[in-house]
Backbone as CSV, one residue per row, in Angstrom:
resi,resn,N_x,N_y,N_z,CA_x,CA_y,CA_z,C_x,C_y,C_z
1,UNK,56.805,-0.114,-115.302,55.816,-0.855,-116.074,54.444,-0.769,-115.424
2,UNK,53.633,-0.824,-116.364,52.340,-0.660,-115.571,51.564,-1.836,-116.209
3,UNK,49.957,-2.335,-115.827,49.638,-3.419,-116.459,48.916,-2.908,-117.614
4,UNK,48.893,-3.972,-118.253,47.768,-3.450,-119.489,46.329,-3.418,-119.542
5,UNK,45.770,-2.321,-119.867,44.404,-1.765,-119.505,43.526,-1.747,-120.802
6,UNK,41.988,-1.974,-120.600,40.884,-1.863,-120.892,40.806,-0.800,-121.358
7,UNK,40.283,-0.007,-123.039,39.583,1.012,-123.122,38.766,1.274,-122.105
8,UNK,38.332,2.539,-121.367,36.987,2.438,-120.745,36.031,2.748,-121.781
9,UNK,34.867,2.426,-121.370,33.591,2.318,-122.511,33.532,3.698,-122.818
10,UNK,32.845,3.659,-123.924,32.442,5.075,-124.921,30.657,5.083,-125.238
11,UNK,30.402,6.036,-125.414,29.011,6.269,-125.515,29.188,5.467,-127.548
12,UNK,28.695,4.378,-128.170,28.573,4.020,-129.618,27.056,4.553,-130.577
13,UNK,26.919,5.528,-131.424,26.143,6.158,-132.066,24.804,4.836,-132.588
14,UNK,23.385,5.089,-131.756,22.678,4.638,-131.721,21.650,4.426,-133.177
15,UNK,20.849,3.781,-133.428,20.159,3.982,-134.909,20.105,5.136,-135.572
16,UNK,19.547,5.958,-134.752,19.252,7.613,-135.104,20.523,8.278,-135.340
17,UNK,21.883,7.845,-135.163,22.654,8.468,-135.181,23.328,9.141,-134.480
18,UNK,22.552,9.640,-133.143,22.340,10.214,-131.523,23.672,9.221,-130.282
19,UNK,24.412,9.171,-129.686,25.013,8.611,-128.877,23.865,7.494,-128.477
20,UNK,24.508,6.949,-128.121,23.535,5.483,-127.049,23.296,6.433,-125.422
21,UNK,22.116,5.678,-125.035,22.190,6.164,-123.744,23.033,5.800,-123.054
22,UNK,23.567,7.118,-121.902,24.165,7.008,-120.860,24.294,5.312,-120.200
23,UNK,24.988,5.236,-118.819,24.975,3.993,-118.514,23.622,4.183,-117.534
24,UNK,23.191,2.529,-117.078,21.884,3.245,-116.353,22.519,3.732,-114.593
25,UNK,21.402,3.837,-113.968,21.941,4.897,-112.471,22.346,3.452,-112.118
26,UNK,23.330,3.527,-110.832,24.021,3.065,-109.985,24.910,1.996,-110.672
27,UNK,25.225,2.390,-111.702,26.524,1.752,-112.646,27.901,1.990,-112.041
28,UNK,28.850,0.831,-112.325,29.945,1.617,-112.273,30.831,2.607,-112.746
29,UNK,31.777,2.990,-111.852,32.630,4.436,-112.875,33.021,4.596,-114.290
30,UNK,32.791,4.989,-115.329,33.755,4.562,-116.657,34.805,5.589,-116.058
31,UNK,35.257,6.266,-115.881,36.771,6.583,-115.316,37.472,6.515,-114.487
32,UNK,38.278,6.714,-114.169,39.022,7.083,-112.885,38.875,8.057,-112.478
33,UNK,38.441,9.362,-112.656,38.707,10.603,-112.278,36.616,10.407,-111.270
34,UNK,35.762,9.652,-111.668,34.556,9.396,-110.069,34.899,8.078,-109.705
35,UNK,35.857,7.576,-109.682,36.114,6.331,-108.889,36.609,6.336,-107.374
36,UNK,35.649,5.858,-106.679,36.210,5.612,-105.299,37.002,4.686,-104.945
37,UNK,38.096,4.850,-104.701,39.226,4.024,-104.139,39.064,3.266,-102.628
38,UNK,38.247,3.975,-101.930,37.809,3.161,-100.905,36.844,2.466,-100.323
39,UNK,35.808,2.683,-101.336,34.526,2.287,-100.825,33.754,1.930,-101.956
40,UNK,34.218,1.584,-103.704,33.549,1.446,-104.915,32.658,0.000,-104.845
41,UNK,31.249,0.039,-105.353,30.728,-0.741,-105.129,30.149,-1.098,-106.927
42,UNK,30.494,-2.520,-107.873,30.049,-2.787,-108.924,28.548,-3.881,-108.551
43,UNK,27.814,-3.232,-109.218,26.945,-4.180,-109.215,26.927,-5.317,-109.845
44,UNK,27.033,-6.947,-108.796,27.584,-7.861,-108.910,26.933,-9.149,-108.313
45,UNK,26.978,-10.596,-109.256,26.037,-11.406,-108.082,27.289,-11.983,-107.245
46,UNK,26.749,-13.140,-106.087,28.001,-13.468,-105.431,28.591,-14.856,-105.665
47,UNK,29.828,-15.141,-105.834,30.619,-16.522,-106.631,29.770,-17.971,-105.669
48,UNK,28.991,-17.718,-104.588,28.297,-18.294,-104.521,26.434,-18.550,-103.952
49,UNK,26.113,-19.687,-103.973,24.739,-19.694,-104.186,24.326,-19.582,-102.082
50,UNK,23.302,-18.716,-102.002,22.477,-18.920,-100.992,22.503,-19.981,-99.805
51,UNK,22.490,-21.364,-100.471,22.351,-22.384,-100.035,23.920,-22.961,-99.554
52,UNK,24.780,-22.190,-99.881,26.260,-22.574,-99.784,26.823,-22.542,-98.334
53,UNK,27.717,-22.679,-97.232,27.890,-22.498,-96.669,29.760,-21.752,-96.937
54,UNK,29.715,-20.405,-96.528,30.491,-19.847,-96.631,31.316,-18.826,-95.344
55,UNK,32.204,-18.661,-95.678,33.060,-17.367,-94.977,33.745,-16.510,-95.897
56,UNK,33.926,-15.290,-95.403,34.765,-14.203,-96.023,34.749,-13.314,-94.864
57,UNK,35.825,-12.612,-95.556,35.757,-10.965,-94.698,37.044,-10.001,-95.491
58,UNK,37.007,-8.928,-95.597,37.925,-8.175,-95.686,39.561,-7.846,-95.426
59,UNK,40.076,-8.927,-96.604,41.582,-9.019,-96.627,42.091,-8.439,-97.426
60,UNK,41.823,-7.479,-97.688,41.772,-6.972,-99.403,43.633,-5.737,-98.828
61,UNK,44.482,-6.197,-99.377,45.454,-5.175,-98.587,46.632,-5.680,-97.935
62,UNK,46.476,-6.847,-97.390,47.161,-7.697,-96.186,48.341,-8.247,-96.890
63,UNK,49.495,-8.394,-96.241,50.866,-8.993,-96.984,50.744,-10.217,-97.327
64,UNK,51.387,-10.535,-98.392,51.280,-11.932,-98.945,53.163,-11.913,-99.315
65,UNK,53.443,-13.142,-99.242,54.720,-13.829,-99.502,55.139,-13.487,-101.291
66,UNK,56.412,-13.391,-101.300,56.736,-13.120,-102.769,56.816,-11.835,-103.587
67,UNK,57.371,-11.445,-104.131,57.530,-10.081,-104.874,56.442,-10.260,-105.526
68,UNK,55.849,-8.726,-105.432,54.702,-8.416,-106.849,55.294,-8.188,-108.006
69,UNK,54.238,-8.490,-109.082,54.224,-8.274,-110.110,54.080,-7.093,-110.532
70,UNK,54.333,-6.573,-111.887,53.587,-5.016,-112.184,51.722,-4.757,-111.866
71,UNK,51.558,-5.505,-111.878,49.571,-5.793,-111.971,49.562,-5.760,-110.519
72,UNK,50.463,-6.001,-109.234,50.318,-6.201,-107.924,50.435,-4.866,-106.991
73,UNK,49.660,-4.738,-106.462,49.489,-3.431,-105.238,50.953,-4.424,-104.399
74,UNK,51.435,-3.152,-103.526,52.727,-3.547,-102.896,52.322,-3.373,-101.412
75,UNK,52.929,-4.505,-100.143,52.695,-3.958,-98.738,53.651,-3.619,-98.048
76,UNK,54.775,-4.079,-98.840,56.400,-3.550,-97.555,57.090,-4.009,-98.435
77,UNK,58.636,-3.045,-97.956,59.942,-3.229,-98.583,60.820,-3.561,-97.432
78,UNK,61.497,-4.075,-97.734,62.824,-4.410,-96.533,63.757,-5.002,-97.276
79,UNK,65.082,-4.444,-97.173,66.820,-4.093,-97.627,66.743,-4.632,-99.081
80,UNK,65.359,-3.481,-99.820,65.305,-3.129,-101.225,64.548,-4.030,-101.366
81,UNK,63.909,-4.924,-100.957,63.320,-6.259,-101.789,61.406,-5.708,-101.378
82,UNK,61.040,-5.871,-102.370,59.000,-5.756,-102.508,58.427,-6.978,-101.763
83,UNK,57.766,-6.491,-101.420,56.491,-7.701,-100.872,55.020,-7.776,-101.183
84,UNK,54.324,-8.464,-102.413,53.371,-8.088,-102.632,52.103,-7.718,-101.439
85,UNK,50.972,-7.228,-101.997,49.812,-7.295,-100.856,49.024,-8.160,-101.683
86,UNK,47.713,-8.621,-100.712,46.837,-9.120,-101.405,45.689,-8.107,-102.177
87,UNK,45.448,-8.826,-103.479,44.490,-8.123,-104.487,43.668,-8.014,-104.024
88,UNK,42.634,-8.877,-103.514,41.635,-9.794,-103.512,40.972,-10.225,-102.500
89,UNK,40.175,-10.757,-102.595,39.067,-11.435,-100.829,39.286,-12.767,-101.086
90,UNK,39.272,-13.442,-99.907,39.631,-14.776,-100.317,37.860,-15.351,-99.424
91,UNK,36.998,-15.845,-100.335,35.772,-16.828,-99.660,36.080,-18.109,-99.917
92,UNK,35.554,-18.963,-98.804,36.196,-19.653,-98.063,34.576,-20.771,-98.448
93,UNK,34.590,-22.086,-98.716,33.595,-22.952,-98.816,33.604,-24.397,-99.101
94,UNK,32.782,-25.523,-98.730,33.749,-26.656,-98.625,34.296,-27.072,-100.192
95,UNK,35.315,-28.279,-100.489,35.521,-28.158,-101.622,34.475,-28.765,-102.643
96,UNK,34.842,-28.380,-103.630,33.854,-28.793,-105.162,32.289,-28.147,-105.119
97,UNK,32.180,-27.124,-103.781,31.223,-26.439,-104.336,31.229,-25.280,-105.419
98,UNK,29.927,-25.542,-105.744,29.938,-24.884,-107.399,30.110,-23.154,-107.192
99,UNK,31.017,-22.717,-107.850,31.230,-20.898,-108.010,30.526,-20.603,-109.769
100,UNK,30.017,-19.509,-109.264,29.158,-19.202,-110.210,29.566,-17.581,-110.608
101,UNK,29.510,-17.360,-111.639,29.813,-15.707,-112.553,29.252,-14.968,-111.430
102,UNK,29.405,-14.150,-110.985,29.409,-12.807,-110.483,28.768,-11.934,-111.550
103,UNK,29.344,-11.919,-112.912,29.106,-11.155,-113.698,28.954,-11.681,-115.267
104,UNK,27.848,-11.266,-116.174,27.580,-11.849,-117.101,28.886,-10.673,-118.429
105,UNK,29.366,-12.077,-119.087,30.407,-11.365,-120.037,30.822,-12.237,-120.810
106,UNK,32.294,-12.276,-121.012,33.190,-13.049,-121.944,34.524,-13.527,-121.325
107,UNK,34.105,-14.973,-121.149,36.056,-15.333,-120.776,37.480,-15.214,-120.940
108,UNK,38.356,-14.465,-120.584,39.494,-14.616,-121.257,40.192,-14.893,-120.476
109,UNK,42.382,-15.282,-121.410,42.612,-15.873,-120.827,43.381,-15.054,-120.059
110,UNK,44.191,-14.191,-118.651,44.308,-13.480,-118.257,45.937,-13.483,-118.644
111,UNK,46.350,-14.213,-119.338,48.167,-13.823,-119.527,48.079,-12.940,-120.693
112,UNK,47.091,-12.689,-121.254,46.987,-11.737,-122.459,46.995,-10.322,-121.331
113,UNK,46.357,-10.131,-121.056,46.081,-8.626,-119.983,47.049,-8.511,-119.448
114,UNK,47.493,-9.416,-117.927,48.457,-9.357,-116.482,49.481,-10.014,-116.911
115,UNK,50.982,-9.951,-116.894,52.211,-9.837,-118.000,53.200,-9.318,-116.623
116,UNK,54.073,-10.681,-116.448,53.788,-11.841,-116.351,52.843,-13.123,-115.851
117,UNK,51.780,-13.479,-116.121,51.013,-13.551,-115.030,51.339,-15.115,-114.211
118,UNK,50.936,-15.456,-112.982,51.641,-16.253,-112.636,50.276,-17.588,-112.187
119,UNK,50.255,-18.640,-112.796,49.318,-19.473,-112.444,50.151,-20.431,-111.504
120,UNK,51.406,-20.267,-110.800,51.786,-20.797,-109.655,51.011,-20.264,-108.241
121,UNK,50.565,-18.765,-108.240,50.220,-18.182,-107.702,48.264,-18.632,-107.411
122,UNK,48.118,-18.065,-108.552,46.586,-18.408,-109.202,45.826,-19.603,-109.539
123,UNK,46.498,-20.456,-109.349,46.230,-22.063,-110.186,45.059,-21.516,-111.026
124,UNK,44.235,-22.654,-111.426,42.928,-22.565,-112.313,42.341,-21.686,-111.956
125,UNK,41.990,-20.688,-113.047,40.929,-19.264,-112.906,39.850,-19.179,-113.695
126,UNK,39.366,-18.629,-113.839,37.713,-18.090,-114.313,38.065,-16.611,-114.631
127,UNK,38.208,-15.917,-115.768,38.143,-14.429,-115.617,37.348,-14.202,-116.622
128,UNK,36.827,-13.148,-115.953,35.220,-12.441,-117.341,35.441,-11.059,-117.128
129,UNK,35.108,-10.816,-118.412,35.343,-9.545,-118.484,33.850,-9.354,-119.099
130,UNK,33.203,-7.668,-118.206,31.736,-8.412,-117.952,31.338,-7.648,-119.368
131,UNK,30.039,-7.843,-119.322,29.202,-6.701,-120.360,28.006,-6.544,-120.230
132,UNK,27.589,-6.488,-118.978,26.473,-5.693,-118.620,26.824,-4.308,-118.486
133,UNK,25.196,-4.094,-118.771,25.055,-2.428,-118.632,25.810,-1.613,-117.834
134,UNK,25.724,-1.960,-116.367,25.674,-1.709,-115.040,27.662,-1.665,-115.080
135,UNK,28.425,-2.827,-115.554,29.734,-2.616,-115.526,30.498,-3.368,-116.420
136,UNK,30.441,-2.281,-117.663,31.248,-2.765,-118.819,32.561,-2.898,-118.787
137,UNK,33.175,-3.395,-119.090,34.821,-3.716,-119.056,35.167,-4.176,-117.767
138,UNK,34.549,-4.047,-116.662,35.019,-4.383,-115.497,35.319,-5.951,-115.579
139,UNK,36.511,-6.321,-115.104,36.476,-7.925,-114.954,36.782,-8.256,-113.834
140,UNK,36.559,-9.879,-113.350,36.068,-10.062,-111.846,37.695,-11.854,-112.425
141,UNK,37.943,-12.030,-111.041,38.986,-12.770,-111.633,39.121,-14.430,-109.859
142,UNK,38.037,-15.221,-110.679,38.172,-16.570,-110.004,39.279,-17.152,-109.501
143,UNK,39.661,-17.112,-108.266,41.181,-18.349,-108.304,41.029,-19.163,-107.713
144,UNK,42.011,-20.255,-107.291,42.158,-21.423,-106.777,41.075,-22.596,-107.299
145,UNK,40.391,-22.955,-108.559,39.273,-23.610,-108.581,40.041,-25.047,-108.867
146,UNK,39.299,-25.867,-108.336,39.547,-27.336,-108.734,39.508,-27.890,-109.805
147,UNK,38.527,-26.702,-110.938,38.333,-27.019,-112.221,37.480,-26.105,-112.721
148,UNK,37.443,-25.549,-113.901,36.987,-24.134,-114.602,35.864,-25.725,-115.407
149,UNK,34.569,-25.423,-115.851,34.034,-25.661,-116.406,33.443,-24.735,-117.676
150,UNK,34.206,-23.966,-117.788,33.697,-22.892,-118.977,35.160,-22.333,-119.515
151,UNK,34.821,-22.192,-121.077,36.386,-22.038,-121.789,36.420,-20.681,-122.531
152,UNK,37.524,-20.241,-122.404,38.285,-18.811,-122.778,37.718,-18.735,-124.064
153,UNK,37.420,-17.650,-124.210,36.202,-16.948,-125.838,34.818,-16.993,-125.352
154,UNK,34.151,-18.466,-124.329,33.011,-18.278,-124.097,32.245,-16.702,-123.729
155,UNK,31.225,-16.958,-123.694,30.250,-15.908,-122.939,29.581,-16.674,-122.157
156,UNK,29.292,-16.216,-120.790,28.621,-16.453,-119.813,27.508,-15.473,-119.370
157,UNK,26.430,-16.276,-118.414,25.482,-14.944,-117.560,25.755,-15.351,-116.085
158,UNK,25.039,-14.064,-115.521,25.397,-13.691,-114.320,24.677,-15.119,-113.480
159,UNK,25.571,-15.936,-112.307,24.679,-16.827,-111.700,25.420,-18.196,-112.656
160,UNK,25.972,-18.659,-113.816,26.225,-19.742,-114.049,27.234,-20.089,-113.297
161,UNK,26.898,-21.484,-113.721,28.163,-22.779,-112.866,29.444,-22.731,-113.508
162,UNK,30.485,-22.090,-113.349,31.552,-21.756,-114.181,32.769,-22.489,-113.617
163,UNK,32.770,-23.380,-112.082,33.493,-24.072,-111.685,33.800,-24.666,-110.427
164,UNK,34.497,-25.298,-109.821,34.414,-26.008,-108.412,35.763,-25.382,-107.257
165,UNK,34.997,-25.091,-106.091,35.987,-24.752,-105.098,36.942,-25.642,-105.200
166,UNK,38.585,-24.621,-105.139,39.570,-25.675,-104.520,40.849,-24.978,-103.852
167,UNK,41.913,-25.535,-104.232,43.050,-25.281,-103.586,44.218,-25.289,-104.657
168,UNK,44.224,-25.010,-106.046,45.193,-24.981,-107.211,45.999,-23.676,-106.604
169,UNK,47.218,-23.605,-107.418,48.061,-22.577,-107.271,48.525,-22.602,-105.988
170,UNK,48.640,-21.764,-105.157,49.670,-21.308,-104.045,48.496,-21.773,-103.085
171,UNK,47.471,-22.081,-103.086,46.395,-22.302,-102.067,46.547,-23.824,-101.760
172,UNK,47.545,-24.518,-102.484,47.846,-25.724,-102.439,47.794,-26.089,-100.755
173,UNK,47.337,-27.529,-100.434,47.477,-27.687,-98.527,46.421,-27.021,-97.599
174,UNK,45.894,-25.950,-98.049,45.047,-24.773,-97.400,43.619,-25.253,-97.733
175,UNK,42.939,-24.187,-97.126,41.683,-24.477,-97.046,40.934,-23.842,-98.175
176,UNK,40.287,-25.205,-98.757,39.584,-24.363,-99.844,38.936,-23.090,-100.037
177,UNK,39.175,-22.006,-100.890,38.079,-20.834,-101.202,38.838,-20.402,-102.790
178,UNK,37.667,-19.616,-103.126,38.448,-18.395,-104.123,38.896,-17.207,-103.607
179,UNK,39.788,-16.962,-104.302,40.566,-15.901,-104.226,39.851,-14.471,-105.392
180,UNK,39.235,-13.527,-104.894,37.934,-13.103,-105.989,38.949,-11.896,-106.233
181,UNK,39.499,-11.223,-107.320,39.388,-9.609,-107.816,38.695,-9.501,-108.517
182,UNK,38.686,-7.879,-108.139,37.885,-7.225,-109.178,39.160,-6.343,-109.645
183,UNK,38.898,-6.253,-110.785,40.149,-5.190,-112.031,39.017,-4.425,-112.915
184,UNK,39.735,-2.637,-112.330,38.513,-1.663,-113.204,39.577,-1.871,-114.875
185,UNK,38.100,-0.811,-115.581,38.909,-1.196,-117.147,39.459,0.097,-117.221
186,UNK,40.254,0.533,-116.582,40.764,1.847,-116.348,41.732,1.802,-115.370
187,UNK,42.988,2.206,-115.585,44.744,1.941,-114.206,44.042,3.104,-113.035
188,UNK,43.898,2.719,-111.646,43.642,4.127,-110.760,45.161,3.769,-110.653
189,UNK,45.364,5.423,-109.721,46.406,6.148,-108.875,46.830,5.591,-107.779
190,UNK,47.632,4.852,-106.828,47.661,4.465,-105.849,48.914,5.346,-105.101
191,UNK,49.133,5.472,-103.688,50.224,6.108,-103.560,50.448,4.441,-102.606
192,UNK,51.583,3.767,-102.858,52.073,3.022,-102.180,53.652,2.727,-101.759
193,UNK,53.927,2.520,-100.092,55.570,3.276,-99.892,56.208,4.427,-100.801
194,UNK,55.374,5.330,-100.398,55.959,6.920,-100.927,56.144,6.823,-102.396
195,UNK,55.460,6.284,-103.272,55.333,6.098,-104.560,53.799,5.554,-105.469
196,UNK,53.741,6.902,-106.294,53.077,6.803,-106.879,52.879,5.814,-108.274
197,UNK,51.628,4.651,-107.923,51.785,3.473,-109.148,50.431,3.489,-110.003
198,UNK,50.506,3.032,-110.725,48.997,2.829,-111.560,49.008,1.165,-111.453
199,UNK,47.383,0.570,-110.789,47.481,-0.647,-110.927,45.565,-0.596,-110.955
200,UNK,45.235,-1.566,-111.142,43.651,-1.543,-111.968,42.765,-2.512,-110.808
201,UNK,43.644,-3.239,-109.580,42.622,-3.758,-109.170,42.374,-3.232,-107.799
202,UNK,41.158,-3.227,-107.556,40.808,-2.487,-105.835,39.984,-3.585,-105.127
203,UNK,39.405,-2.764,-104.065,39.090,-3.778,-103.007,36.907,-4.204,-103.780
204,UNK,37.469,-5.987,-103.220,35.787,-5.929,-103.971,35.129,-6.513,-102.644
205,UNK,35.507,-6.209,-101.625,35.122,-6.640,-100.397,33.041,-5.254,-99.922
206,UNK,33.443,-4.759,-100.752,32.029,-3.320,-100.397,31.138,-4.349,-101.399
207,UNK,31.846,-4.948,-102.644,30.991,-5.206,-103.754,30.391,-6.899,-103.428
208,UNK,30.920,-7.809,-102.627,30.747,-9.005,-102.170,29.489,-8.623,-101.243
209,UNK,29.875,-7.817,-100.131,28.985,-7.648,-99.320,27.497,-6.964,-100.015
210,UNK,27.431,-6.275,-100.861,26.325,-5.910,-101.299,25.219,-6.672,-102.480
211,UNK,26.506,-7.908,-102.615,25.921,-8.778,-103.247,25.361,-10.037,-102.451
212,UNK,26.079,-10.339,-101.276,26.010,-11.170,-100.478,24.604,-11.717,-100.355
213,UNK,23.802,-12.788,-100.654,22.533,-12.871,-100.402,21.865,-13.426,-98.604
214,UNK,22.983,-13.886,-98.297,22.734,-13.787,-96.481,23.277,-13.007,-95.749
215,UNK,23.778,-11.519,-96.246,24.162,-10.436,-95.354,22.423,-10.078,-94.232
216,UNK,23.478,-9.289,-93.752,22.361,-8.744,-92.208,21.642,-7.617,-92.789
């Protein structure tokens, strides 16, 4: 099984009749076949504000407890049984501070897409699936929030208040943050334990940092 995927965008026939323009420069991939698997960077704002006091770093990979799902990158097997990895970056900030869109788009609700999807795991989420220029179909996927203030069908822009740090789902006891993916609108190739899988989300740890507004 693989998860269920996003058309990637298409060039749509402009007034004249002519294709629409290209995407503009430093957009993300519409395929898989120029997508970097290790180093892809979407242009993106960051889930939080300047003034926030935060942590992160690059966990994007690391074992997590519990069998994956089809939608889940895998980190080890032992006597036949899966162990998911983590999707995702987990930023770290005190609770009920405000997380804000990353990316301007449309809310949905993510059990339509990721099948089975598990909000034991995820508690309260935020997912947009964006529609800017820069990265169409790409969706960016909020977890652990204390409370989503924006509802599935909405549209959002880049920078709104879309909800409050917390600890829902499996982050239960722990220290507040979100749990951030990014999912291209296109399955890449992964080779994981000597097997080749199609799964759609990669590391957004290049794309945090370049959004980061107090990086070095």
């Amino acid at each position: 099984p693989v998860p269920s995927r996003s058309p990637a965008p298409t060039a749509t026939p402009g007034p004249t009749g002519l294709p629409a323009p290209s995407a503009p420069p430093g957009s993300a991939p519409t395929t898989a076949a120029t997508f970097d698997k290790r180093s892809e960077i979407v242009p993106m704002g960051f889930p939080f504000s300047k003034g926030t006091t935060y942590r992160y770093r690059d966990n994007y990979l690391e074992g997590r407890s519990g069998e994956p799902e089809p939608y889940n990158h895998w980190f080890s097997r032992r006597n036949g049984v899966l162990r998911r990895a983590h999707d995702g970056v987990d930023v770290y900030a005190r609770r009920g501070a405000r997380v804000l869109a990353p990316l301007a788009g449309t809310v949905i609700d993510p059990k339509t897409r990721w099948k089975p999807w598990r909000p034991d795991r995820y508690g309260t989420v935020v997912v947009i699936v964006s529609e800017e220029p820069t990265s169409v179909g790409y969706t960016v996927i909020l977890s652990h929030l204390d409370r989503a203030v924006v509802k599935v069908g909405g549209r959002v822009r880049r920078g709104q208040y879309v909800g409050t740090n917390g600890t829902t789902g499996n982050a239960q006891g722990g220290t507040p943050h979100i749990h951030l993916e990014l999912r291209a609108p296109f399955v890449l190739r992964w080779r994981e334990l000597r097997t080749w899988r199609l799964v759609d989300a990669f590391n957004p740890y290049p794309s945090l940092r370049r959004a980061d507004p107090n990086r070095d």
